[in-house]
Amino acid sequence: MDEKVYFRLSYETMTGDTEDFINACIERANRADCNDTDAEITRARSTIELWYCLALAGRAPDDVADRDHLRFTEMLLRAPTAEQRACQL
């Protein structure tokens, strides 16, 4: 890409879209017909790390980005494990 492309994306929009994506990954992982639960959780973890890098690159205040990073991580930690899902069947 020879030309730089600029666009505006608010912290709130990026954070909300990221939260929606993480929730979708968790929902797919919890479905009985999910072929690769680990891949869905890994996708969510990777999304959190990318979001964090972009938040810091966009100069979000560290305390705000750290708080949301922790919140996203806790979302994943609250998601049922493979063993818990197996017990529900």
PDB file of C-alpha atoms in Angstrom:
ATOM      1  CA  MET A   1       0.000   0.000   0.000  1.00  0.00           C
ATOM      2  CA  ASP A   2       1.691   3.184  -1.180  1.00  0.00           C
ATOM      3  CA  GLU A   3      -0.897   5.589   0.131  1.00  0.00           C
ATOM      4  CA  LYS A   4      -1.625   6.144   3.816  1.00  0.00           C
ATOM      5  CA  VAL A   5      -5.270   5.804   4.706  1.00  0.00           C
ATOM      6  CA  TYR A   6      -6.613   7.542   7.793  1.00  0.00           C
ATOM      7  CA  PHE A   7      -9.910   6.978   9.540  1.00  0.00           C
ATOM      8  CA  ARG A   8     -11.509   7.909  12.823  1.00  0.00           C
ATOM      9  CA  LEU A   9     -12.586   5.322  15.318  1.00  0.00           C
ATOM     10  CA  SER A  10     -13.540   6.363  18.822  1.00  0.00           C
ATOM     11  CA  TYR A  11     -12.290   4.456  21.827  1.00  0.00           C
ATOM     12  CA  GLU A  12     -15.896   3.759  22.797  1.00  0.00           C
ATOM     13  CA  THR A  13     -16.780   2.314  19.386  1.00  0.00           C
ATOM     14  CA  MET A  14     -13.640   0.180  19.246  1.00  0.00           C
ATOM     15  CA  THR A  15     -14.231  -1.067  22.789  1.00  0.00           C
ATOM     16  CA  GLY A  16     -17.911  -1.811  22.210  1.00  0.00           C
ATOM     17  CA  ASP A  17     -17.224  -3.683  18.973  1.00  0.00           C
ATOM     18  CA  THR A  18     -14.453  -5.649  20.683  1.00  0.00           C
ATOM     19  CA  GLU A  19     -16.760  -6.592  23.547  1.00  0.00           C
ATOM     20  CA  ASP A  20     -19.409  -7.761  21.066  1.00  0.00           C
ATOM     21  CA  PHE A  21     -16.823  -9.864  19.217  1.00  0.00           C
ATOM     22  CA  ILE A  22     -15.559 -11.455  22.451  1.00  0.00           C
ATOM     23  CA  ASN A  23     -19.123 -12.288  23.507  1.00  0.00           C
ATOM     24  CA  ALA A  24     -19.772 -13.847  20.090  1.00  0.00           C
ATOM     25  CA  CYS A  25     -16.637 -16.008  20.430  1.00  0.00           C
ATOM     26  CA  ILE A  26     -17.748 -17.155  23.885  1.00  0.00           C
ATOM     27  CA  GLU A  27     -21.253 -17.907  22.622  1.00  0.00           C
ATOM     28  CA  ARG A  28     -19.889 -19.937  19.693  1.00  0.00           C
ATOM     29  CA  ALA A  29     -17.540 -21.809  22.053  1.00  0.00           C
ATOM     30  CA  ASN A  30     -20.501 -22.733  24.263  1.00  0.00           C
ATOM     31  CA  ARG A  31     -22.595 -24.139  21.434  1.00  0.00           C
ATOM     32  CA  ALA A  32     -22.934 -27.910  21.378  1.00  0.00           C
ATOM     33  CA  ASP A  33     -22.136 -27.957  17.656  1.00  0.00           C
ATOM     34  CA  CYS A  34     -18.905 -25.946  18.030  1.00  0.00           C
ATOM     35  CA  ASN A  35     -16.122 -27.816  16.236  1.00  0.00           C
ATOM     36  CA  ASP A  36     -13.192 -26.079  17.951  1.00  0.00           C
ATOM     37  CA  THR A  37     -13.915 -24.460  21.285  1.00  0.00           C
ATOM     38  CA  ASP A  38     -10.244 -23.733  21.922  1.00  0.00           C
ATOM     39  CA  ALA A  39     -10.004 -21.826  18.640  1.00  0.00           C
ATOM     40  CA  GLU A  40     -12.921 -19.588  19.642  1.00  0.00           C
ATOM     41  CA  ILE A  41     -11.373 -18.799  23.029  1.00  0.00           C
ATOM     42  CA  THR A  42      -7.982 -18.208  21.407  1.00  0.00           C
ATOM     43  CA  ARG A  43      -9.630 -15.879  18.896  1.00  0.00           C
ATOM     44  CA  ALA A  44     -11.168 -13.906  21.772  1.00  0.00           C
ATOM     45  CA  ARG A  45      -7.815 -13.717  23.613  1.00  0.00           C
ATOM     46  CA  SER A  46      -6.052 -12.512  20.480  1.00  0.00           C
ATOM     47  CA  THR A  47      -8.743  -9.902  19.960  1.00  0.00           C
ATOM     48  CA  ILE A  48      -8.194  -8.578  23.477  1.00  0.00           C
ATOM     49  CA  GLU A  49      -4.458  -8.215  22.881  1.00  0.00           C
ATOM     50  CA  LEU A  50      -4.952  -6.494  19.525  1.00  0.00           C
ATOM     51  CA  TRP A  51      -7.543  -4.157  21.062  1.00  0.00           C
ATOM     52  CA  TYR A  52      -5.080  -3.275  23.844  1.00  0.00           C
ATOM     53  CA  CYS A  53      -2.263  -2.506  21.389  1.00  0.00           C
ATOM     54  CA  LEU A  54      -4.569  -0.296  19.326  1.00  0.00           C
ATOM     55  CA  ALA A  55      -5.945   1.446  22.428  1.00  0.00           C
ATOM     56  CA  LEU A  56      -2.433   2.337  23.564  1.00  0.00           C
ATOM     57  CA  ALA A  57      -1.350   3.327  20.045  1.00  0.00           C
ATOM     58  CA  GLY A  58      -4.382   5.615  19.915  1.00  0.00           C
ATOM     59  CA  ARG A  59      -3.167   7.210  23.144  1.00  0.00           C
ATOM     60  CA  ALA A  60      -5.998   6.054  25.372  1.00  0.00           C
ATOM     61  CA  PRO A  61      -5.192   6.838  29.014  1.00  0.00           C
ATOM     62  CA  ASP A  62      -3.336   3.887  30.539  1.00  0.00           C
ATOM     63  CA  ASP A  63      -5.719   3.559  33.474  1.00  0.00           C
ATOM     64  CA  VAL A  64      -8.754   3.434  31.178  1.00  0.00           C
ATOM     65  CA  ALA A  65      -7.171   0.911  28.788  1.00  0.00           C
ATOM     66  CA  ASP A  66      -5.924  -1.213  31.690  1.00  0.00           C
ATOM     67  CA  ARG A  67      -9.380  -1.236  33.301  1.00  0.00           C
ATOM     68  CA  ASP A  68     -11.068  -2.341  30.069  1.00  0.00           C
ATOM     69  CA  HIS A  69      -8.312  -4.889  29.387  1.00  0.00           C
ATOM     70  CA  LEU A  70      -8.977  -6.417  32.802  1.00  0.00           C
ATOM     71  CA  ARG A  71     -12.733  -6.394  32.173  1.00  0.00           C
ATOM     72  CA  PHE A  72     -12.291  -8.211  28.849  1.00  0.00           C
ATOM     73  CA  THR A  73      -9.957 -10.750  30.448  1.00  0.00           C
ATOM     74  CA  GLU A  74     -12.476 -11.380  33.228  1.00  0.00           C
ATOM     75  CA  MET A  75     -15.149 -12.019  30.597  1.00  0.00           C
ATOM     76  CA  LEU A  76     -13.026 -14.899  29.298  1.00  0.00           C
ATOM     77  CA  LEU A  77     -12.234 -16.182  32.767  1.00  0.00           C
ATOM     78  CA  ARG A  78     -15.958 -16.362  33.578  1.00  0.00           C
ATOM     79  CA  ALA A  79     -16.659 -18.359  30.417  1.00  0.00           C
ATOM     80  CA  PRO A  80     -17.262 -22.055  31.141  1.00  0.00           C
ATOM     81  CA  THR A  81     -14.304 -24.365  30.585  1.00  0.00           C
ATOM     82  CA  ALA A  82     -14.479 -27.400  28.301  1.00  0.00           C
ATOM     83  CA  GLU A  83     -14.909 -29.620  31.376  1.00  0.00           C
ATOM     84  CA  GLN A  84     -17.788 -27.493  32.681  1.00  0.00           C
ATOM     85  CA  ARG A  85     -19.484 -27.587  29.279  1.00  0.00           C
ATOM     86  CA  ALA A  86     -19.110 -31.380  29.144  1.00  0.00           C
ATOM     87  CA  CYS A  87     -20.829 -31.712  32.537  1.00  0.00           C
ATOM     88  CA  GLN A  88     -23.786 -29.695  31.263  1.00  0.00           C
ATOM     89  CA  LEU A  89     -24.537 -32.223  28.525  1.00  0.00           C
TER      90      LEU A  89
END
